[in-house]
PDB file of C-alpha atoms and ligand atoms in Angstrom:
ATOM      1  CA  UNK A   1     -11.866  12.815   0.374  1.00 95.00           C
ATOM      2  CA  UNK A   2     -10.910   9.331   1.410  1.00 96.00           C
ATOM      3  CA  UNK A   3      -8.636   7.481  -0.962  1.00 98.00           C
ATOM      4  CA  UNK A   4      -7.104   4.048  -1.175  1.00 98.00           C
ATOM      5  CA  UNK A   5      -4.036   3.514  -3.316  1.00 98.00           C
ATOM      6  CA  UNK A   6      -3.822  -0.053  -4.633  1.00 97.00           C
ATOM      7  CA  UNK A   7      -1.214  -1.828  -6.831  1.00 95.00           C
ATOM      8  CA  UNK A   8       1.567  -4.454  -6.696  1.00 93.00           C
ATOM      9  CA  UNK A   9       4.697  -3.863  -4.706  1.00 88.00           C
ATOM     10  CA  UNK A  10       7.148  -1.781  -6.632  1.00 86.00           C
ATOM     11  CA  UNK A  11       4.660   0.497  -8.524  1.00 92.00           C
ATOM     12  CA  UNK A  12       5.494   3.701  -6.557  1.00 91.00           C
ATOM     13  CA  UNK A  13       2.449   3.810  -4.435  1.00 94.00           C
ATOM     14  CA  UNK A  14       4.307   5.450  -1.607  1.00 94.00           C
ATOM     15  CA  UNK A  15       5.735   8.079  -3.855  1.00 95.00           C
ATOM     16  CA  UNK A  16       2.383   8.916  -5.376  1.00 97.00           C
ATOM     17  CA  UNK A  17       0.654   8.838  -1.979  1.00 98.00           C
ATOM     18  CA  UNK A  18       3.189  11.531  -0.860  1.00 97.00           C
ATOM     19  CA  UNK A  19       2.674  13.782  -3.907  1.00 98.00           C
ATOM     20  CA  UNK A  20      -1.177  13.507  -3.706  1.00 98.00           C
ATOM     21  CA  UNK A  21      -1.190  14.191   0.144  1.00 97.00           C
ATOM     22  CA  UNK A  22       0.645  17.527  -0.515  1.00 97.00           C
ATOM     23  CA  UNK A  23      -1.555  18.324  -3.484  1.00 97.00           C
ATOM     24  CA  UNK A  24      -4.887  17.494  -1.743  1.00 96.00           C
ATOM     25  CA  UNK A  25      -3.729  18.277   1.772  1.00 95.00           C
ATOM     26  CA  UNK A  26      -4.704  14.859   3.144  1.00 96.00           C
ATOM     27  CA  UNK A  27      -2.921  12.734   5.669  1.00 96.00           C
ATOM     28  CA  UNK A  28      -1.290   9.497   4.509  1.00 97.00           C
ATOM     29  CA  UNK A  29      -1.910   6.391   6.499  1.00 97.00           C
ATOM     30  CA  UNK A  30       0.763   3.828   5.149  1.00 96.00           C
ATOM     31  CA  UNK A  31       0.458   0.591   6.862  1.00 97.00           C
ATOM     32  CA  UNK A  32       4.053  -0.414   5.840  1.00 95.00           C
ATOM     33  CA  UNK A  33       5.517   2.882   7.248  1.00 95.00           C
ATOM     34  CA  UNK A  34       3.609   2.423  10.404  1.00 96.00           C
ATOM     35  CA  UNK A  35       4.967  -1.124  10.831  1.00 96.00           C
ATOM     36  CA  UNK A  36       8.546  -0.056  10.011  1.00 95.00           C
ATOM     37  CA  UNK A  37       8.248   2.650  12.695  1.00 96.00           C
ATOM     38  CA  UNK A  38       6.993   0.164  15.206  1.00 96.00           C
ATOM     39  CA  UNK A  39       9.868  -2.174  14.312  1.00 96.00           C
ATOM     40  CA  UNK A  40      12.320   0.609  14.771  1.00 97.00           C
ATOM     41  CA  UNK A  41      10.866   1.412  18.242  1.00 97.00           C
ATOM     42  CA  UNK A  42      11.038  -2.215  19.166  1.00 97.00           C
ATOM     43  CA  UNK A  43       7.393  -2.229  20.362  1.00 96.00           C
ATOM     44  CA  UNK A  44       5.700  -5.472  21.094  1.00 96.00           C
ATOM     45  CA  UNK A  45       3.619  -5.085  17.815  1.00 96.00           C
ATOM     46  CA  UNK A  46       6.775  -4.226  15.953  1.00 97.00           C
ATOM     47  CA  UNK A  47       8.638  -7.326  17.029  1.00 97.00           C
ATOM     48  CA  UNK A  48       5.620  -9.456  16.077  1.00 97.00           C
ATOM     49  CA  UNK A  49       5.157  -7.682  12.711  1.00 97.00           C
ATOM     50  CA  UNK A  50       8.852  -8.011  11.731  1.00 96.00           C
ATOM     51  CA  UNK A  51       8.629 -11.802  11.913  1.00 97.00           C
ATOM     52  CA  UNK A  52       6.055 -11.764   9.119  1.00 96.00           C
ATOM     53  CA  UNK A  53       7.310  -8.771   7.177  1.00 93.00           C
ATOM     54  CA  UNK A  54      10.804 -10.313   6.766  1.00 92.00           C
ATOM     55  CA  UNK A  55       9.231 -13.408   5.359  1.00 91.00           C
ATOM     56  CA  UNK A  56       7.280 -11.301   2.899  1.00 89.00           C
ATOM     57  CA  UNK A  57       4.042 -12.315   4.461  1.00 93.00           C
ATOM     58  CA  UNK A  58       1.137 -10.331   5.832  1.00 96.00           C
ATOM     59  CA  UNK A  59       0.968  -9.363   9.493  1.00 97.00           C
ATOM     60  CA  UNK A  60      -2.248 -11.022  10.935  1.00 97.00           C
ATOM     61  CA  UNK A  61      -5.398  -9.132   9.939  1.00 97.00           C
ATOM     62  CA  UNK A  62      -6.626  -8.464  13.360  1.00 96.00           C
ATOM     63  CA  UNK A  63      -3.407  -6.912  14.517  1.00 96.00           C
ATOM     64  CA  UNK A  64      -2.849  -4.591  11.690  1.00 97.00           C
ATOM     65  CA  UNK A  65      -6.579  -3.706  11.542  1.00 96.00           C
ATOM     66  CA  UNK A  66      -6.549  -2.572  15.122  1.00 95.00           C
ATOM     67  CA  UNK A  67      -3.577  -0.277  14.492  1.00 94.00           C
ATOM     68  CA  UNK A  68      -4.961   1.144  11.280  1.00 95.00           C
ATOM     69  CA  UNK A  69      -8.484   1.739  12.523  1.00 93.00           C
ATOM     70  CA  UNK A  70      -6.990   3.882  15.401  1.00 91.00           C
ATOM     71  CA  UNK A  71      -5.251   6.124  12.739  1.00 90.00           C
ATOM     72  CA  UNK A  72      -8.411   6.389  10.647  1.00 92.00           C
ATOM     73  CA  UNK A  73     -10.424   7.610  13.570  1.00 90.00           C
ATOM     74  CA  UNK A  74      -8.115  10.589  13.928  1.00 89.00           C
ATOM     75  CA  UNK A  75      -8.472  11.745  10.311  1.00 88.00           C
ATOM     76  CA  UNK A  76     -12.099  12.293   9.796  1.00 74.00           C
ATOM     77  CA  UNK A  77     -11.538  14.886   7.096  1.00 81.00           C
ATOM     78  CA  UNK A  78      -9.975  12.396   4.844  1.00 94.00           C
ATOM     79  CA  UNK A  79      -7.030  10.403   4.258  1.00 97.00           C
ATOM     80  CA  UNK A  80      -4.953   8.503   1.671  1.00 97.00           C
ATOM     81  CA  UNK A  81      -4.518   4.809   2.564  1.00 97.00           C
ATOM     82  CA  UNK A  82      -1.385   3.187   1.284  1.00 97.00           C
ATOM     83  CA  UNK A  83      -1.005  -0.555   1.938  1.00 97.00           C
ATOM     84  CA  UNK A  84      -4.318  -1.131   3.629  1.00 98.00           C
ATOM     85  CA  UNK A  85      -6.691  -2.806   3.079  1.00 98.00           C
ATOM     86  CA  UNK A  86      -4.617  -5.595   1.478  1.00 97.00           C
ATOM     87  CA  UNK A  87      -7.140  -8.373   1.433  1.00 98.00           C
ATOM     88  CA  UNK A  88     -10.945  -8.852   1.759  1.00 98.00           C
ATOM     89  CA  UNK A  89     -10.876  -9.344   5.490  1.00 97.00           C
ATOM     90  CA  UNK A  90      -9.473  -5.899   6.004  1.00 98.00           C
ATOM     91  CA  UNK A  91     -12.206  -3.995   4.160  1.00 97.00           C
ATOM     92  CA  UNK A  92     -14.661  -3.792   6.945  1.00 92.00           C
ATOM     93  CA  UNK A  93     -15.226  -0.261   8.435  1.00 87.00           C
ATOM     94  CA  UNK A  94     -13.066   1.442   5.870  1.00 93.00           C
ATOM     95  CA  UNK A  95     -14.882   4.385   4.358  1.00 92.00           C
ATOM     96  CA  UNK A  96     -13.618   5.228   0.886  1.00 95.00           C
ATOM     97  CA  UNK A  97     -14.533   7.666  -1.920  1.00 97.00           C
ATOM     98  CA  UNK A  98     -12.024   6.730  -4.600  1.00 98.00           C
ATOM     99  CA  UNK A  99      -9.714   3.676  -5.262  1.00 98.00           C
ATOM    100  CA  UNK A 100      -6.606   4.424  -7.317  1.00 98.00           C
ATOM    101  CA  UNK A 101      -5.176   1.272  -8.953  1.00 98.00           C
ATOM    102  CA  UNK A 102      -1.629   1.757 -10.283  1.00 97.00           C
ATOM    103  CA  UNK A 103      -1.186  -1.072 -12.923  1.00 95.00           C
ATOM    104  CA  UNK A 104       2.144  -2.286 -14.061  1.00 92.00           C
ATOM    105  CA  UNK A 105       3.509  -5.211 -15.906  1.00 87.00           C
ATOM    106  CA  UNK A 106       5.220  -7.870 -13.710  1.00 83.00           C
ATOM    107  CA  UNK A 107       8.371  -7.433 -15.863  1.00 86.00           C
ATOM    108  CA  UNK A 108       8.568  -3.692 -14.934  1.00 87.00           C
ATOM    109  CA  UNK A 109       7.670  -4.273 -11.342  1.00 85.00           C
ATOM    110  CA  UNK A 110      10.476  -6.806 -10.776  1.00 82.00           C
ATOM    111  CA  UNK A 111      12.970  -4.604 -12.628  1.00 85.00           C
ATOM    112  CA  UNK A 112      12.118  -1.746 -10.364  1.00 83.00           C
ATOM    113  CA  UNK A 113      12.229  -3.854  -7.170  1.00 79.00           C
ATOM    114  CA  UNK A 114      15.562  -5.263  -8.126  1.00 79.00           C
ATOM    115  CA  UNK A 115      16.848  -1.745  -8.403  1.00 81.00           C
ATOM    116  CA  UNK A 116      15.650  -1.010  -5.018  1.00 76.00           C
ATOM    117  CA  UNK A 117      17.334  -4.247  -3.922  1.00 72.00           C
ATOM    118  CA  UNK A 118      20.814  -2.755  -4.671  1.00 70.00           C
ATOM    119  CA  UNK A 119      19.947   0.265  -2.443  1.00 72.00           C
ATOM    120  CA  UNK A 120      19.063  -2.267   0.388  1.00 68.00           C
ATOM    121  CA  UNK A 121      16.711   0.194   2.082  1.00 67.00           C
ATOM    122  CA  UNK A 122      14.455  -2.370   3.505  1.00 69.00           C
ATOM    123  CA  UNK A 123      14.866  -5.702   5.382  1.00 69.00           C
ATOM    124  CA  UNK A 124      12.335  -7.326   3.101  1.00 73.00           C
ATOM    125  CA  UNK A 125      14.121  -6.328  -0.137  1.00 70.00           C
ATOM    126  CA  UNK A 126      15.503  -9.743  -1.055  1.00 76.00           C
ATOM    127  CA  UNK A 127      14.840 -11.372  -4.377  1.00 79.00           C
ATOM    128  CA  UNK A 128      12.959 -14.491  -3.087  1.00 83.00           C
ATOM    129  CA  UNK A 129      10.930 -12.277  -0.784  1.00 84.00           C
ATOM    130  CA  UNK A 130      10.004  -9.866  -3.564  1.00 82.00           C
ATOM    131  CA  UNK A 131       8.711 -12.755  -5.691  1.00 85.00           C
ATOM    132  CA  UNK A 132       6.765 -14.068  -2.701  1.00 88.00           C
ATOM    133  CA  UNK A 133       5.200 -10.620  -1.996  1.00 89.00           C
ATOM    134  CA  UNK A 134       4.233 -10.302  -5.653  1.00 89.00           C
ATOM    135  CA  UNK A 135       2.526 -13.770  -5.537  1.00 91.00           C
ATOM    136  CA  UNK A 136       0.654 -12.804  -2.390  1.00 94.00           C
ATOM    137  CA  UNK A 137      -0.507  -9.598  -4.019  1.00 94.00           C
ATOM    138  CA  UNK A 138      -1.962 -11.491  -6.916  1.00 93.00           C
ATOM    139  CA  UNK A 139      -3.799 -13.957  -4.703  1.00 97.00           C
ATOM    140  CA  UNK A 140      -4.852 -11.712  -1.688  1.00 97.00           C
ATOM    141  CA  UNK A 141      -5.002  -8.046  -2.877  1.00 97.00           C
ATOM    142  CA  UNK A 142      -6.087  -8.281  -6.559  1.00 96.00           C
ATOM    143  CA  UNK A 143      -9.590  -9.321  -5.449  1.00 97.00           C
ATOM    144  CA  UNK A 144     -10.146  -5.903  -3.940  1.00 98.00           C
ATOM    145  CA  UNK A 145     -10.225  -4.478  -7.470  1.00 98.00           C
ATOM    146  CA  UNK A 146     -13.427  -6.323  -8.187  1.00 98.00           C
ATOM    147  CA  UNK A 147     -14.759  -5.348  -4.686  1.00 98.00           C
ATOM    148  CA  UNK A 148     -14.128  -1.724  -5.252  1.00 98.00           C
ATOM    149  CA  UNK A 149     -14.949  -1.670  -8.933  1.00 97.00           C
ATOM    150  CA  UNK A 150     -17.495   1.198  -8.674  1.00 97.00           C
ATOM    151  CA  UNK A 151     -14.952   3.412  -7.136  1.00 98.00           C
ATOM    152  CA  UNK A 152     -11.886   2.347  -9.131  1.00 98.00           C
ATOM    153  CA  UNK A 153      -9.586   4.626 -11.104  1.00 98.00           C
ATOM    154  CA  UNK A 154      -7.179   2.770 -13.346  1.00 98.00           C
ATOM    155  CA  UNK A 155      -3.714   4.389 -13.763  1.00 98.00           C
ATOM    156  CA  UNK A 156      -0.949   3.375 -16.025  1.00 97.00           C
ATOM    157  CA  UNK A 157       2.151   2.791 -13.767  1.00 96.00           C
ATOM    158  CA  UNK A 158       4.569   2.309 -16.674  1.00 94.00           C
ATOM    159  CA  UNK A 159       5.455   5.963 -17.045  1.00 94.00           C
ATOM    160  CA  UNK A 160       7.412   8.522 -15.286  1.00 94.00           C
ATOM    161  CA  UNK A 161       6.519   9.602 -11.740  1.00 95.00           C
ATOM    162  CA  UNK A 162       5.121  12.883 -13.006  1.00 98.00           C
ATOM    163  CA  UNK A 163       3.101  11.080 -15.842  1.00 98.00           C
ATOM    164  CA  UNK A 164       1.528   8.843 -13.216  1.00 97.00           C
ATOM    165  CA  UNK A 165       0.774  11.729 -11.001  1.00 98.00           C
ATOM    166  CA  UNK A 166      -0.883  13.923 -13.554  1.00 98.00           C
ATOM    167  CA  UNK A 167      -2.971  10.887 -14.816  1.00 98.00           C
ATOM    168  CA  UNK A 168      -4.203  10.514 -11.141  1.00 98.00           C
ATOM    169  CA  UNK A 169      -5.015  14.122 -10.808  1.00 98.00           C
ATOM    170  CA  UNK A 170      -6.867  14.168 -14.145  1.00 98.00           C
ATOM    171  CA  UNK A 171      -8.928  11.139 -13.357  1.00 97.00           C
ATOM    172  CA  UNK A 172      -9.741  12.167  -9.734  1.00 96.00           C
ATOM    173  CA  UNK A 173     -11.611  15.166 -11.044  1.00 88.00           C
TER     174      UNK A 173
HETATM  175  P1  AMP B 201       4.550  -2.279   2.187  1.00 97.33           P
HETATM  176  O1  AMP B 201       5.509  -1.086   2.643  1.00 97.33           O
HETATM  177  O2  AMP B 201       3.163  -1.698   2.088  1.00 97.33           O
HETATM  178  O3  AMP B 201       4.938  -3.074   1.152  1.00 97.33           O
HETATM  179  O4  AMP B 201       4.383  -3.189   3.530  1.00 97.33           O
HETATM  180  C1  AMP B 201       5.598  -4.012   3.917  1.00 97.33           C
HETATM  181  C2  AMP B 201       5.079  -5.231   4.796  1.00 97.33           C
HETATM  182  O5  AMP B 201       4.354  -4.891   5.912  1.00 97.33           O
HETATM  183  C3  AMP B 201       4.290  -6.214   3.981  1.00 97.33           C
HETATM  184  O6  AMP B 201       4.991  -7.084   3.157  1.00 97.33           O
HETATM  185  C4  AMP B 201       3.530  -6.865   5.188  1.00 97.33           C
HETATM  186  O7  AMP B 201       4.376  -7.852   5.694  1.00 97.33           O
HETATM  187  C5  AMP B 201       3.285  -5.824   6.134  1.00 97.33           C
HETATM  188  N1  AMP B 201       2.038  -5.114   5.876  1.00 97.33           N
HETATM  189  C6  AMP B 201       1.819  -3.831   5.360  1.00 97.33           C
HETATM  190  N2  AMP B 201       0.573  -3.651   5.305  1.00 97.33           N
HETATM  191  C7  AMP B 201      -0.114  -4.616   5.646  1.00 97.33           C
HETATM  192  C8  AMP B 201      -1.495  -4.999   5.736  1.00 97.33           C
HETATM  193  N3  AMP B 201      -2.479  -4.099   5.314  1.00 97.33           N
HETATM  194  N4  AMP B 201      -1.887  -6.250   6.230  1.00 97.33           N
HETATM  195  C9  AMP B 201      -0.918  -7.212   6.560  1.00 97.33           C
HETATM  196  N5  AMP B 201       0.486  -6.938   6.423  1.00 97.33           N
HETATM  197  C10 AMP B 201       0.754  -5.699   5.970  1.00 97.33           C
END
């Protein structure tokens, strides 16, 4: 099965992707994790991507697409895409069976992200960057919900991690 997980930043997409990947035995392709790994390894792509990531902006479509398509080619049995596609320019060539949309209120998202802010795990966890990323999500990523409406599974993200996960499993069947 080929799955896309969509939702605003701070809805726990990464956490759910990990749980789902264990449950369904599927590989996760997380564009954010791939970028952070490249940044850590100081590759040419990583240096370029960090410039955008730290500002809360998207890495240029053609660069991230090239990287992700290479991963997708390796996982022909299925995958969970987390963080990709992120706008309508990135949908080409992506085969998908189900699109999981984790919904949450802006208030809850900002509360969660501000909590993460205190842990300072990521270089893009800064308040003004968080708000910018949220705005870009609304403008760029949300239109994908309409694009994928025939494959869409709506999930209430304002519940416990286990609650979100069991709703996903129930609705995937
Ligand atoms: P994430 O961990 O998914 O929130 O991604 C962190 C950052 O990586 C984003 O704010 C973007 O700068 C960059 N990024 C991740 N996925 C994409 C994508 N599909 N297209 C463009 N930039 C991306």
